Each structure stands twice: as structure tokens, then as C-alpha cells.
mmCIF file of C-alpha atoms in Angstrom:
data_model
loop_
_atom_site.group_PDB
_atom_site.id
_atom_site.type_symbol
_atom_site.label_atom_id
_atom_site.label_comp_id
_atom_site.label_asym_id
_atom_site.label_seq_id
_atom_site.Cartn_x
_atom_site.Cartn_y
_atom_site.Cartn_z
ATOM 1 C CA MET A 21 -0.186 -0.145 0.295
ATOM 2 C CA SER A 22 1.338 3.265 -0.970
ATOM 3 C CA ILE A 23 -0.356 6.813 0.208
ATOM 4 C CA THR A 24 0.859 10.032 -1.174
ATOM 5 C CA SER A 25 1.243 13.321 0.324
ATOM 6 C CA THR A 26 -0.322 14.543 -3.216
ATOM 7 C CA GLU A 27 -3.894 13.069 -1.362
ATOM 8 C CA ALA A 28 -3.631 16.767 0.600
ATOM 9 C CA ALA A 29 -4.120 20.122 -1.466
ATOM 10 C CA ARG A 30 -0.936 21.721 -1.555
ATOM 11 C CA PRO A 31 -0.018 25.565 -1.777
ATOM 12 C CA PRO A 32 0.973 27.055 -4.189
ATOM 13 C CA VAL A 33 4.850 28.133 -3.034
ATOM 14 C CA ALA A 34 6.687 24.694 -1.788
ATOM 15 C CA VAL A 35 6.618 25.271 2.232
ATOM 16 C CA ILE A 36 7.625 23.839 5.135
ATOM 17 C CA GLY A 37 6.520 24.205 9.012
ATOM 18 C CA PRO A 38 8.615 26.371 11.242
ATOM 19 C CA ASN A 39 9.767 23.718 13.540
ATOM 20 C CA ALA A 40 12.440 22.808 10.351
ATOM 21 C CA ILE A 41 13.762 26.428 11.655
ATOM 22 C CA THR A 42 12.867 27.141 15.221
ATOM 23 C CA ARG A 43 13.837 23.855 16.699
ATOM 24 C CA MET A 44 17.255 23.785 14.670
ATOM 25 C CA ALA A 45 17.951 27.148 16.017
ATOM 26 C CA GLU A 46 16.789 25.587 19.491
ATOM 27 C CA ALA A 47 19.815 22.697 18.982
ATOM 28 C CA LEU A 48 22.008 24.415 17.701
ATOM 29 C CA ALA A 49 22.083 27.011 21.354
ATOM 30 C CA THR A 50 21.924 23.730 23.459
ATOM 31 C CA ILE A 51 24.543 20.988 22.126
ATOM 32 C CA GLY A 52 25.798 22.405 18.953
ATOM 33 C CA GLY A 53 28.107 25.103 20.467
ATOM 34 C CA GLY A 54 25.857 28.164 22.067
ATOM 35 C CA ASP A 55 24.263 30.970 20.657
ATOM 36 C CA ALA A 56 27.145 31.987 18.930
ATOM 37 C CA THR A 57 26.902 29.013 16.364
ATOM 38 C CA CYS A 58 23.798 29.270 16.203
ATOM 39 C CA ARG A 59 24.155 32.917 14.841
ATOM 40 C CA ASP A 60 27.167 31.858 13.257
ATOM 41 C CA VAL A 61 25.185 29.644 11.229
ATOM 42 C CA PHE A 62 22.079 31.670 10.740
ATOM 43 C CA ALA A 63 24.311 34.384 9.133
ATOM 44 C CA LEU A 64 26.185 31.962 6.754
ATOM 45 C CA ALA A 65 22.623 30.748 6.052
ATOM 46 C CA GLY A 66 21.492 34.122 5.203
ATOM 47 C CA LEU A 67 18.571 34.341 7.533
ATOM 48 C CA SER A 68 19.402 36.047 11.067
ATOM 49 C CA ASP A 69 16.238 37.728 10.885
ATOM 50 C CA TYR A 70 14.836 34.213 11.882
ATOM 51 C CA LEU A 71 16.617 34.219 15.194
ATOM 52 C CA ALA A 72 15.382 37.702 16.140
ATOM 53 C CA THR A 73 11.593 36.525 14.857
ATOM 54 C CA PRO A 74 10.563 33.447 15.133
ATOM 55 C CA PRO A 75 8.424 32.259 12.055
ATOM 56 C CA THR A 76 4.954 30.763 13.262
ATOM 57 C CA ARG A 77 3.556 30.105 10.107
ATOM 58 C CA MET A 78 4.908 27.829 6.684
ATOM 59 C CA ILE A 79 8.161 28.876 5.301
ATOM 60 C CA PRO A 80 9.856 28.382 2.243
ATOM 61 C CA GLU A 81 11.299 24.579 2.123
ATOM 62 C CA THR A 82 14.532 26.706 -0.117
ATOM 63 C CA ASP A 83 15.084 28.411 3.477
ATOM 64 C CA VAL A 84 15.305 24.847 5.248
ATOM 65 C CA ALA A 85 17.801 23.980 2.772
ATOM 66 C CA ARG A 86 19.757 26.423 3.282
ATOM 67 C CA LEU A 87 19.981 26.503 7.133
ATOM 68 C CA HIS A 88 20.839 23.199 6.223
ATOM 69 C CA ARG A 89 24.109 23.489 4.093
ATOM 70 C CA ALA A 90 25.307 26.426 5.669
ATOM 71 C CA ALA A 91 25.351 23.474 8.992
ATOM 72 C CA VAL A 92 27.290 21.111 6.997
ATOM 73 C CA ASP A 93 29.782 23.794 5.419
ATOM 74 C CA ARG A 94 30.750 25.207 8.980
ATOM 75 C CA LEU A 95 29.828 22.515 11.380
ATOM 76 C CA GLY A 96 30.653 19.529 9.432
ATOM 77 C CA GLU A 97 28.558 16.280 8.286
ATOM 78 C CA ALA A 98 28.822 14.411 12.038
ATOM 79 C CA ARG A 99 27.793 17.518 13.923
ATOM 80 C CA THR A 100 24.999 19.100 11.649
ATOM 81 C CA ALA A 101 23.878 15.136 12.159
ATOM 82 C CA ARG A 102 23.952 15.311 16.089
ATOM 83 C CA ILE A 103 22.074 18.546 16.215
ATOM 84 C CA SER A 104 19.619 17.777 13.384
ATOM 85 C CA ARG A 105 18.516 15.085 15.115
ATOM 86 C CA GLU A 106 18.543 16.702 18.680
ATOM 87 C CA ALA A 107 16.320 19.646 16.428
ATOM 88 C CA GLY A 108 14.212 16.392 14.944
ATOM 89 C CA ARG A 109 13.448 15.276 18.541
ATOM 90 C CA LEU A 110 12.211 18.599 19.828
ATOM 91 C CA THR A 111 9.694 18.660 16.666
ATOM 92 C CA GLY A 112 8.764 15.578 17.424
ATOM 93 C CA ASP A 113 7.703 16.422 21.219
ATOM 94 C CA TYR A 114 5.971 19.561 20.201
ATOM 95 C CA LEU A 115 3.759 17.372 17.303
ATOM 96 C CA LEU A 116 2.955 14.745 20.541
ATOM 97 C CA ALA A 117 2.458 17.740 22.403
ATOM 98 C CA HIS A 118 0.262 20.449 20.114
ATOM 99 C CA ARG A 119 -0.868 18.424 16.198
ATOM 100 C CA ILE A 120 -1.738 15.105 17.584
ATOM 101 C CA PRO A 121 -5.024 14.309 20.019
ATOM 102 C CA LEU A 122 -4.096 12.953 23.196
ATOM 103 C CA LEU A 123 -6.901 10.867 22.948
ATOM 104 C CA ALA A 124 -5.589 10.094 19.057
ATOM 105 C CA GLN A 125 -2.576 9.076 20.913
ATOM 106 C CA GLN A 126 -4.256 6.658 23.571
ATOM 107 C CA VAL A 127 -6.482 4.633 21.657
ATOM 108 C CA LEU A 128 -3.437 4.052 19.016
ATOM 109 C CA LYS A 129 -1.341 2.707 22.056
ATOM 110 C CA ARG A 130 -3.876 0.469 22.682
ATOM 111 C CA LEU A 131 -3.876 -1.391 19.180
ATOM 112 C CA PRO A 132 -1.894 -3.748 17.740
ATOM 113 C CA ARG A 133 1.549 -2.724 16.512
ATOM 114 C CA ALA A 134 1.675 -2.903 13.272
ATOM 115 C CA LEU A 135 -2.811 -1.990 13.493
ATOM 116 C CA ALA A 136 -1.052 1.487 14.864
ATOM 117 C CA ALA A 137 1.328 2.144 12.691
ATOM 118 C CA ARG A 138 -0.446 1.696 9.738
ATOM 119 C CA ILE A 139 -2.887 4.340 10.831
ATOM 120 C CA LEU A 140 -0.472 6.904 12.504
ATOM 121 C CA VAL A 141 1.150 6.583 8.694
ATOM 122 C CA LYS A 142 -1.646 6.845 6.829
ATOM 123 C CA ALA A 143 -2.274 10.189 8.925
ATOM 124 C CA ILE A 144 1.229 11.633 8.380
ATOM 125 C CA ALA A 145 0.967 11.013 4.325
ATOM 126 C CA ARG A 146 -2.355 13.288 4.744
ATOM 127 C CA HIS A 147 -0.514 16.367 5.826
ATOM 128 C CA ALA A 148 2.522 15.643 4.787
ATOM 129 C CA TRP A 149 2.970 18.509 2.463
ATOM 130 C CA THR A 150 4.363 20.190 5.577
ATOM 131 C CA PHE A 151 7.285 18.563 5.816
ATOM 132 C CA ALA A 152 7.554 18.029 2.621
ATOM 133 C CA GLY A 153 7.543 20.692 1.194
ATOM 134 C CA GLY A 154 7.659 20.118 -2.932
ATOM 135 C CA GLY A 155 8.608 16.619 -2.479
ATOM 136 C CA GLU A 156 6.362 13.309 -2.245
ATOM 137 C CA PHE A 157 6.143 10.999 0.627
ATOM 138 C CA THR A 158 5.184 7.512 0.231
ATOM 139 C CA TYR A 159 5.088 4.330 2.701
ATOM 140 C CA GLU A 160 5.319 0.638 2.290
ATOM 141 C CA ALA A 161 3.500 -0.991 5.254
ATOM 142 C CA SER A 162 5.000 -4.038 4.545
ATOM 143 C CA PRO A 163 7.135 -6.288 5.292
ATOM 144 C CA GLN A 164 8.227 -3.774 7.452
ATOM 145 C CA LEU A 165 7.358 0.140 7.439
ATOM 146 C CA THR A 166 9.542 1.799 5.251
ATOM 147 C CA LEU A 167 8.532 5.409 4.435
ATOM 148 C CA ARG A 168 10.672 7.431 1.662
ATOM 149 C CA LEU A 169 10.524 11.479 0.721
ATOM 150 C CA LYS A 170 11.406 12.196 -2.951
ATOM 151 C CA GLY A 171 12.575 15.685 -3.171
ATOM 152 C CA SER A 172 13.427 16.316 0.396
ATOM 153 C CA PRO A 173 13.435 20.420 1.205
ATOM 154 C CA ILE A 174 17.048 19.403 3.751
ATOM 155 C CA CYS A 175 18.772 17.856 0.381
ATOM 156 C CA LYS A 176 18.458 20.182 -2.325
ATOM 157 C CA GLU A 177 21.719 21.190 -3.971
ATOM 158 C CA LEU A 178 23.407 19.260 -0.584
ATOM 159 C CA ARG A 179 26.047 16.927 -1.715
ATOM 160 C CA THR A 180 27.486 14.312 1.997
ATOM 161 C CA ARG A 181 28.878 11.199 2.465
ATOM 162 C CA GLU A 182 26.678 9.965 5.457
ATOM 163 C CA PRO A 183 22.921 10.155 4.939
ATOM 164 C CA ALA A 184 21.791 13.953 5.744
ATOM 165 C CA CYS A 185 18.317 13.874 6.883
ATOM 166 C CA ALA A 186 18.833 13.193 10.634
ATOM 167 C CA TYR A 187 16.348 15.385 11.503
ATOM 168 C CA PHE A 188 13.485 13.545 9.642
ATOM 169 C CA ALA A 189 14.636 10.054 10.734
ATOM 170 C CA ALA A 190 14.540 11.767 14.617
ATOM 171 C CA THR A 191 11.229 13.182 14.567
ATOM 172 C CA PHE A 192 10.039 10.001 12.756
ATOM 173 C CA GLU A 193 10.919 8.099 16.118
ATOM 174 C CA ARG A 194 10.375 10.062 18.304
ATOM 175 C CA VAL A 195 6.176 10.290 16.892
ATOM 176 C CA PHE A 196 6.185 6.370 16.376
ATOM 177 C CA MET A 197 7.993 5.388 19.592
ATOM 178 C CA GLU A 198 5.468 7.345 21.542
ATOM 179 C CA ILE A 199 3.065 5.492 19.988
ATOM 180 C CA LEU A 200 4.271 2.220 19.508
ATOM 181 C CA GLY A 201 6.951 1.831 22.160
ATOM 182 C CA PRO A 202 10.637 2.346 23.656
ATOM 183 C CA THR A 203 12.189 -0.457 21.145
ATOM 184 C CA LEU A 204 11.451 1.478 17.704
ATOM 185 C CA HIS A 205 14.338 2.796 15.535
ATOM 186 C CA VAL A 206 14.300 4.713 12.802
ATOM 187 C CA THR A 207 17.220 4.432 10.004
ATOM 188 C CA GLU A 208 17.885 6.164 7.251
ATOM 189 C CA THR A 209 19.290 3.774 4.538
ATOM 190 C CA GLU A 210 19.373 6.134 1.763
ATOM 191 C CA CYS A 211 19.551 9.347 0.674
ATOM 192 C CA GLU A 212 19.612 12.213 -1.736
ATOM 193 C CA ALA A 213 22.366 13.917 -0.765
ATOM 194 C CA THR A 214 24.336 10.540 -0.932
ATOM 195 C CA GLY A 215 23.473 10.629 -4.925
ATOM 196 C CA ALA A 216 20.385 8.248 -4.328
ATOM 197 C CA PRO A 217 16.910 8.854 -6.055
ATOM 198 C CA ALA A 218 14.853 9.323 -2.929
ATOM 199 C CA CYS A 219 15.376 9.112 0.915
ATOM 200 C CA VAL A 220 14.229 6.144 2.552
ATOM 201 C CA PHE A 221 13.645 5.578 6.082
ATOM 202 C CA GLU A 222 13.125 1.593 8.081
ATOM 203 C CA VAL A 223 10.992 1.808 10.783
ATOM 204 C CA ARG A 224 12.024 -1.225 13.410
ATOM 205 C CA TRP A 225 10.320 -2.411 16.289
#
């Protein structure tokens, strides 16, 4: 079974939720080297205005791409991956607190994990344009849950040796882990930044 983000109406301009900016700022400030490093990376990306006035609405996906390229250029792949993973975890916390109703979470936790996973990923697919931007999100539910993002906003004009979408992997992991249990892990096995045709995330529990 495959569900694409085209099921939901897309805005005319490719945009993405502001968490991709605001949580990166938090992660840069807390584990990335402090406020000075955060300001340095945002300045390199030409996005200093976001620090003065954090975005609260959808933002151009190109801004997210610029921020991640700047982080890799200034801090290197490994350090950026750690920061991006923390930003993704923070985004997952936000989604659980503000976007996924508590009652729905409680109901899903009572279901068999395979069924809960199918329901949750289908809901994610319906709203995929909020994180996929101009890209396309699809999934396969069997033999294991696999997520694919073609046209990842993070990977635009980015070339790395290792998969670069730790932000998305950590966001998926935090949300799915809350519903399906602490043994769940999400691993990016393919990435457009390394030359793959799409970013692929394997969900295992």
C-alpha cells in the first residue's frame, strides 16, 4: 500500500513547517556550540532575521535547505547530524503535544502495533506537505514499515558522504516511539544528498 502527499491540497509555493527552523535554532544553541554558533550558522545561511523573529507560519522550503547546507559547511557532517537529530526530537515533542490529539494517541497505544503503525503513517501521509514541501512522501507497510521522501527539502543542493536527513529520522522516531514503544528505531538507509533517488527511512520495532 502506498499513500502520497498529493492526497492533501498543496499550497502554490513549496513551504514547510517552521519547526524545521525554530528547532534547529534551539538545538544549535543547546548542543551545537551555544548562541554564538547558532548566530554564525544562521548568518551564513542568510537567515539571521529568523533568530530575531522566529517564524510561526509555514516558510519556504528553500530556507530549510540553506540552513542545513550552512550547518554542514560550518560544522561538518557528523556534528550537524547530531544537531539535526536533536532538532527532530524537539519537533516530535511539539507534534505530540500540539498536533496529535491525546485521545488519538491513547487509542493507538491500545491497538496492535502493526495496526497502529498503519493508521499513524496514513495520517502522516495526509499532512506530508507540511514537511515534504515540494517533495513526495510515500510509504510501504509491509514486510516492514518503510518511509520514502523524494525531493527532501533538506537535501536540495546538498552533497554529503553520509545520509543527511537526521532531522526527519528523529522526528519520525520520536512520534512513532511514543505510540509504538521505546524499542522502535528509525534509520535513514538511503539519502538524496549521497546520490540516491530518494531518502528512505526504515522503521523497526
